[in-house]
Short mmCIF file of C-alpha atoms in Angstrom, two decimals:
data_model
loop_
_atom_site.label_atom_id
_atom_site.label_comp_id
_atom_site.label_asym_id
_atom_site.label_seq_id
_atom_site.Cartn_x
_atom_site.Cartn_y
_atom_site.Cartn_z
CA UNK A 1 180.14 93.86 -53.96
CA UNK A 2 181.82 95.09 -50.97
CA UNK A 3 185.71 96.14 -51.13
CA UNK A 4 188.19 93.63 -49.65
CA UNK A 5 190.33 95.22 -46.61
CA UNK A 6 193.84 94.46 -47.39
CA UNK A 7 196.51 94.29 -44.62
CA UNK A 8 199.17 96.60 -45.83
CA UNK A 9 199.33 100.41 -46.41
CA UNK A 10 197.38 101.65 -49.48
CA UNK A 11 199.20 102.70 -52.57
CA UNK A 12 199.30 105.06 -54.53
CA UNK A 13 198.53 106.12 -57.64
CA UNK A 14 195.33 103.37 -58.08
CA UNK A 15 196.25 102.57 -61.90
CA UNK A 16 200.22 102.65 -62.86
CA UNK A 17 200.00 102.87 -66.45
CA UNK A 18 202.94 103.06 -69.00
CA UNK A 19 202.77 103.70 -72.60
CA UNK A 20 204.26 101.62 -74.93
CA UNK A 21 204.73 100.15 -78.38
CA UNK A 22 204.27 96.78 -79.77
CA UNK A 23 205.22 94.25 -81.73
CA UNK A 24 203.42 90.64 -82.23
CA UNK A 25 204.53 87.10 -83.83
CA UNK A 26 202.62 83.87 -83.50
CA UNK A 27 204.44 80.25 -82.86
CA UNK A 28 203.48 76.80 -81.92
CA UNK A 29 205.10 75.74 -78.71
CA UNK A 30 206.97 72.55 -78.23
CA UNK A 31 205.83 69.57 -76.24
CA UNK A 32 207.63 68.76 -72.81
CA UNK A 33 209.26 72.05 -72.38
CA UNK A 34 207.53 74.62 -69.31
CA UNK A 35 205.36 77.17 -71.21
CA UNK A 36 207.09 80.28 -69.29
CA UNK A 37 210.80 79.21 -70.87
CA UNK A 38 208.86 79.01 -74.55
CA UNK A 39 207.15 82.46 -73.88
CA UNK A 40 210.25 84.19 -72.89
CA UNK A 41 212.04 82.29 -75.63
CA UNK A 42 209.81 83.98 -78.36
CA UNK A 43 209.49 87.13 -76.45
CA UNK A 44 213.57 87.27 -76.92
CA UNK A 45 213.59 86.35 -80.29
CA UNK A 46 211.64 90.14 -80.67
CA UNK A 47 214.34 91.97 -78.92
CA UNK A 48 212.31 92.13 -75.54
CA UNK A 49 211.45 91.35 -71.85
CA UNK A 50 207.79 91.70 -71.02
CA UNK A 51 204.51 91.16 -72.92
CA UNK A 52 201.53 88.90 -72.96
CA UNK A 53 200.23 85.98 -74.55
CA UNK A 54 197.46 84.67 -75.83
CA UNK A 55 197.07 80.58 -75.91
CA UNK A 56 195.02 78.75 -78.38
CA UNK A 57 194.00 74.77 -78.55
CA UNK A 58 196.88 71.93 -78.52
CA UNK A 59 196.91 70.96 -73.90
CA UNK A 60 199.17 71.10 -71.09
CA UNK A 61 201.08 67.75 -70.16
CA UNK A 62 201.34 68.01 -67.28
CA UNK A 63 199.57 70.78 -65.91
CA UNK A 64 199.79 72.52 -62.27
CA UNK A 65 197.11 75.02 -61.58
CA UNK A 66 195.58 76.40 -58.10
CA UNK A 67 191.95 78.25 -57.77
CA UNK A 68 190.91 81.09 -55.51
CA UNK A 69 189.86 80.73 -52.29
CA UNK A 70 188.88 82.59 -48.87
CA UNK A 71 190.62 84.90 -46.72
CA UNK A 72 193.48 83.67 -44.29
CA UNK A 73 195.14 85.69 -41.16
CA UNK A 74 197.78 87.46 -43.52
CA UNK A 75 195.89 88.18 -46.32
CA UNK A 76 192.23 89.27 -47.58
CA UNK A 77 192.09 86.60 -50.06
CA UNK A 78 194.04 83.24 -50.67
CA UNK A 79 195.19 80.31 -53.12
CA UNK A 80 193.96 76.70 -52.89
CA UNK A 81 195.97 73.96 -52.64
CA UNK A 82 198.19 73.18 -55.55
CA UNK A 83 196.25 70.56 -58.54
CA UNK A 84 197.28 68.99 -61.35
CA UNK A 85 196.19 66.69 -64.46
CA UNK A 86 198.70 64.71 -66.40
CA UNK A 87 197.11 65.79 -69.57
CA UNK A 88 194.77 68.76 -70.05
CA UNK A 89 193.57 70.01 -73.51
CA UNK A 90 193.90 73.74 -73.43
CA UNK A 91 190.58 76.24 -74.30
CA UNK A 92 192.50 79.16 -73.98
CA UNK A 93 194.58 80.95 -71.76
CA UNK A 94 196.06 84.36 -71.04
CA UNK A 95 199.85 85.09 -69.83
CA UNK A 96 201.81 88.22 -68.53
CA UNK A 97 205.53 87.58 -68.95
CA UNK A 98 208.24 89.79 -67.00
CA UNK A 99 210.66 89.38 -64.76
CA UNK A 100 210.51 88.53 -60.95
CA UNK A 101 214.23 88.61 -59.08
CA UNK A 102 215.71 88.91 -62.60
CA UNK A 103 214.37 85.96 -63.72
CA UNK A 104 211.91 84.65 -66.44
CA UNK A 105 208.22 85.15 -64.54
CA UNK A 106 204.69 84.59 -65.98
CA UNK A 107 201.14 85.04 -64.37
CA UNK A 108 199.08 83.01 -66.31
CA UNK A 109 195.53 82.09 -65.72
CA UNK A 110 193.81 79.81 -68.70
CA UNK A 111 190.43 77.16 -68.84
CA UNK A 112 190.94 73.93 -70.13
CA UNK A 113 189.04 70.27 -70.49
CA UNK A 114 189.71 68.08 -67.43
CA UNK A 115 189.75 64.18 -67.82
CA UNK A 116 186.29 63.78 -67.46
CA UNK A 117 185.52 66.28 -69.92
CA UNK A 118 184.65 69.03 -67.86
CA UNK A 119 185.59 72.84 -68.03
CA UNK A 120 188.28 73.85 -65.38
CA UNK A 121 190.41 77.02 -65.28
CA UNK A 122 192.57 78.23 -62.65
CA UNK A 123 196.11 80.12 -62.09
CA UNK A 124 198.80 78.36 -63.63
CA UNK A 125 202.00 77.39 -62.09
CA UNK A 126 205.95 77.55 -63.68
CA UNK A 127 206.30 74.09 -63.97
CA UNK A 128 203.37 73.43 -66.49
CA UNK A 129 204.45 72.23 -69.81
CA UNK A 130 203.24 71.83 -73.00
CA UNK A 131 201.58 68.72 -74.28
CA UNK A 132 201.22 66.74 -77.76
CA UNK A 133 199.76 68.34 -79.68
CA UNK A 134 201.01 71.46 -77.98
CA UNK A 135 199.14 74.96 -77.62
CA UNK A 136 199.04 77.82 -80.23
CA UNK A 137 200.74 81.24 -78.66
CA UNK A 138 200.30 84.62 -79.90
CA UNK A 139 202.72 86.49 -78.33
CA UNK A 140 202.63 90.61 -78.13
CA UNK A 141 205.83 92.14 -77.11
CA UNK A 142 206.19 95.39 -75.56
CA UNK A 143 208.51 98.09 -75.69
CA UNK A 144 208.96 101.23 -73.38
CA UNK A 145 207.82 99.67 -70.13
CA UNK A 146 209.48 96.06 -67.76
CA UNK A 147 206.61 94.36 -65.89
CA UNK A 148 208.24 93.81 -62.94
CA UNK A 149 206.90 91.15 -60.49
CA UNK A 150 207.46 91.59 -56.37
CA UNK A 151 205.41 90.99 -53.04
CA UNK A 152 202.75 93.73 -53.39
CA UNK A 153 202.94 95.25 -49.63
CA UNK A 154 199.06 96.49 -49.61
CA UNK A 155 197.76 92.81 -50.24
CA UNK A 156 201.18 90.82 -49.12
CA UNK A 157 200.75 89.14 -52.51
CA UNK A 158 203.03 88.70 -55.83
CA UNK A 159 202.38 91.28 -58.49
CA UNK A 160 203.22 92.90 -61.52
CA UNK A 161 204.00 96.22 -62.19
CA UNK A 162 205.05 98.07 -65.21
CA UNK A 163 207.95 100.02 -64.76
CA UNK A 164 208.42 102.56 -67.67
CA UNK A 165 211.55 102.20 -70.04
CA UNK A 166 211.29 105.22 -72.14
CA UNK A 167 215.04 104.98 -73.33
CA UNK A 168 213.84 101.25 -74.95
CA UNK A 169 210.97 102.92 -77.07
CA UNK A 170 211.69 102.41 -81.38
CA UNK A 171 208.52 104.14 -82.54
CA UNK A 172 205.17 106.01 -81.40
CA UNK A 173 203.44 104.31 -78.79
CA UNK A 174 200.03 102.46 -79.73
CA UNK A 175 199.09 101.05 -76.30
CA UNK A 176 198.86 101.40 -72.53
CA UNK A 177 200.28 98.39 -70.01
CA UNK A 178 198.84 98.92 -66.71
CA UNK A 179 198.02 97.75 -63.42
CA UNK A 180 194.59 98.32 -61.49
CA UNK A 181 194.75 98.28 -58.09
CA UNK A 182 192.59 96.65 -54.99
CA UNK A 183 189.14 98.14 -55.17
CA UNK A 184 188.86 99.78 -58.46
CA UNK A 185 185.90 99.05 -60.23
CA UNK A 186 187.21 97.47 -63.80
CA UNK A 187 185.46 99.25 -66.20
CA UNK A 188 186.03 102.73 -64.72
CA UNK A 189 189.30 102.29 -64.98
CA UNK A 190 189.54 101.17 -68.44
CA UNK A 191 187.89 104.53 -68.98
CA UNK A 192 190.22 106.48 -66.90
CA UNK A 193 193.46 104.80 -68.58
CA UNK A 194 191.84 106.04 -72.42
CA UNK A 195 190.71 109.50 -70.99
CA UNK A 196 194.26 110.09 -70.04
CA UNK A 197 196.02 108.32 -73.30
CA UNK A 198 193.43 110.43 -75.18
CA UNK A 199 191.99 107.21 -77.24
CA UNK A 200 188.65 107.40 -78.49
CA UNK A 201 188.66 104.01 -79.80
CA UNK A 202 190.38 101.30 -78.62
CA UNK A 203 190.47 97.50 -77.79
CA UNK A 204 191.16 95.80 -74.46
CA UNK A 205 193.52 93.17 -75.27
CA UNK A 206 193.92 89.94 -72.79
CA UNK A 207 193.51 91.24 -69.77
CA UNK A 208 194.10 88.94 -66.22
CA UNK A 209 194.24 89.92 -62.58
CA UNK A 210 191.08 89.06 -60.25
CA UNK A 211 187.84 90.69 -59.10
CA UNK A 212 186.10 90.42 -55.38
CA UNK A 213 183.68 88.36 -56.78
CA UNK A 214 181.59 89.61 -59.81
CA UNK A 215 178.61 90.82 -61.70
CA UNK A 216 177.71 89.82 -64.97
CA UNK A 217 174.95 90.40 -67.51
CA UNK A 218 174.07 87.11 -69.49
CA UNK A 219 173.67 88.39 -73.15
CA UNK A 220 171.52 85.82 -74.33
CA UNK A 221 168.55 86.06 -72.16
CA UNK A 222 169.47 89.81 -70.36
CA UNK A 223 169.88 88.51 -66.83
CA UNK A 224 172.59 90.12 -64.20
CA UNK A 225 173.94 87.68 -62.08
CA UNK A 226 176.49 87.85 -59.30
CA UNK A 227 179.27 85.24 -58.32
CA UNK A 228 180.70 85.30 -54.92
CA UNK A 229 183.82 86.68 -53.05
CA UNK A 230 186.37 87.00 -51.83
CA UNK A 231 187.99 86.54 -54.90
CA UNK A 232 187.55 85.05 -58.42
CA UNK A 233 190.37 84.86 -61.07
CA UNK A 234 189.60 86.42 -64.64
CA UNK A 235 190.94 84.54 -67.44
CA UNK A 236 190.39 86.93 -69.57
CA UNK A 237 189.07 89.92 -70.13
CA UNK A 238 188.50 91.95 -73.87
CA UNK A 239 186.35 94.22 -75.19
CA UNK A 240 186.01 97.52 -76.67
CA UNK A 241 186.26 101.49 -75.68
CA UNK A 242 184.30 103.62 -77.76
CA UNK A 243 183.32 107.43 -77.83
CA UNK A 244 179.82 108.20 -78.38
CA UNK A 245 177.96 111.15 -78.52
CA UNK A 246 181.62 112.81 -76.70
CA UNK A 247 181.78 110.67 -74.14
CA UNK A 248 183.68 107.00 -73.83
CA UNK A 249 181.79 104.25 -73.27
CA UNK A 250 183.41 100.31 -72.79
CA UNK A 251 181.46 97.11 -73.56
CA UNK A 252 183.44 94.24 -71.79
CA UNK A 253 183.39 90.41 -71.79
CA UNK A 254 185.06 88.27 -69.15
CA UNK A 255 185.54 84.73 -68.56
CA UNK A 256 186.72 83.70 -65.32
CA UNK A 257 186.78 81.18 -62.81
CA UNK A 258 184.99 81.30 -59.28
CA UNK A 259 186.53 79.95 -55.61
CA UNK A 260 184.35 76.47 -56.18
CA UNK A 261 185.86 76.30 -59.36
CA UNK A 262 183.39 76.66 -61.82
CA UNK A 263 183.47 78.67 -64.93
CA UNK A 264 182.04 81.84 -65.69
CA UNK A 265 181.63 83.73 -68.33
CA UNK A 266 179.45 87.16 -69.83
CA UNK A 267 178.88 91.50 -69.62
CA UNK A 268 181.14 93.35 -67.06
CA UNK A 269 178.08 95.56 -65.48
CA UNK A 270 180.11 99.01 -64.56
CA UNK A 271 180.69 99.89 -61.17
CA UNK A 272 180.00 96.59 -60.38
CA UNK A 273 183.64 94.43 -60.10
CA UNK A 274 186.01 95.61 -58.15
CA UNK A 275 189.58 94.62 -58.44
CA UNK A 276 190.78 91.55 -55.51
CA UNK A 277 194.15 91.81 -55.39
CA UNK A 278 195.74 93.18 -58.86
CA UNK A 279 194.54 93.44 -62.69
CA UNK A 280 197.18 93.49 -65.31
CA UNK A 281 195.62 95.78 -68.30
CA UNK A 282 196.46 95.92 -72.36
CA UNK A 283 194.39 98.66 -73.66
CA UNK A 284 195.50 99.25 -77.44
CA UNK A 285 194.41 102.36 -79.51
CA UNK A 286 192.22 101.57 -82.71
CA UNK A 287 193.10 104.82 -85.21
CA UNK A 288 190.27 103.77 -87.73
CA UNK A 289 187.42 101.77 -87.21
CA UNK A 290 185.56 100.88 -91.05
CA UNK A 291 181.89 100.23 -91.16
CA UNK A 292 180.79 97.50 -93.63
CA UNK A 293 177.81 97.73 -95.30
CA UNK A 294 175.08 94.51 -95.11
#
């Protein structure tokens, strides 16, 4: 896949990780109130302004949602049109929550069922709010590090960014936040970012951000396929780092959703996807990994 030329000047450093500490508490959200207010709500209720989340079943009522699409004169990739469903039932969905001009700010891309049963996913907007029954969250709050969103001047673009808060840190870290940057292949830097935390096990927790298209090995039959560019938007992307024989090696699954809409899912093939316009990372260490005998 070939890298996207972005308009602005190119940053630097290429990853802007932070380490931090965690802490985690699951809640069911309640129906006809905007899922970024409930996140930030729960994320308060553990001391703390930035995290992620992790949404389970229950839908969206009503739900506002846009998809990737092609390049425009100001930008190397672009946003459709804004849609929306009364009523969605949610699949699942991942969320970054920080703060953008002070204020409560999510990026949030999830799948869901549309009305005529269908799988959709896209990049949810602010005012999308949760249904009856309403969704399952699981949210992970961190401390040591604000994600901060502004306009990203390399891709002219809203982003996140952590910004490190050592002075806020209670106890030893146990996981790197992190954002990837235009045209770094995915699964090198997941490697880079444990190299450098010096974890030799860990777990890649809900990651979202988009690639410039993206290759994929099906695991069922073997087959590599490719979906098209510019841009697609990962929903979400886990997996595991491990070290063998000395060296660290990742196995990855994402799910995503493609510019005609259509969702895709199966084997990050390394070197292959490339970071679009940002990739917000959780990569959290594993100290002990126990094998059970069959």
């Amino acid at each position: 896949m070939q890298p996207l030329v972005h308009p602005g000047p190119k940053t630097e450093p290429r990853i802007i990780s932070v380490p931090v500490h965690t802490r985690r508490a699951i809640c069911e959200l309640q129906p006809g109130k905007p899922i970024v207010d409930q996140l930030h709500e729960a994320l308060a209720s553990l001391g703390a302004h930035s995290g992620f989340a992790e949404l389970h079943g229950g839908e969206y009522s009503p739900l506002s949602y846009c998809i990737p699409d092609v390049a425009t004169s100001e930008r190397a990739l672009s946003f459709s049109d804004t849609k929306a469903h009364d009523r969605a039932p949610l699949m699942y969905g991942s969320v970054t929550l920080g703060v953008r001009d002070d204020a409560p700010y999510m990026h949030s891309h999830c799948f869901w069922q549309a009305p005529n049963g269908t799988l959709q996913g896209g990049h949810v907007w602010l005012e999308t709010e949760a249904g009856d029954p309403p969704p399952i969250a699981i949210v992970t709050a961190v401390y040591g590090a604000l994600w901060r969103s502004t306009t990203d001047p390399e891709t002219n673009m809203p982003v996140f960014t952590p910004e490190e808060r050592s002075a806020e840190m209670q106890q030893e870290s146990d996981t790197i936040i992190a954002r990837v940057l235009p045209n770094e292949d995915i699964t090198e830097a997941i490697l880079k970012v444990c190299a450098e935390a010096g974890y030799e096990t860990a777990s890649v927790r809900a990651g979202l951000g988009s690639f410039v298209g993206a290759t994929f090995i099906d695991r069922a039959s073997g087959e590599q396929f490719v979906v098209d560019g510019p841009a697609t938007e990962v929903i979400a992307l886990i997996g595991d780092v491990r070290t063998v024989d000395g060296e660290l090696q990742a196995r990855l699954s994402c799910t995503l959703v493609d510019r005609h809409g259509v969702i895709r899912a199966g084997e990050v093939v390394r070197g292959e996807n490339l970071v679009a316009a940002t990739f917000e990372l959780t990569v959290q260490r594993i100290d002990q990994t126990v094998a059970i005998a069959g």
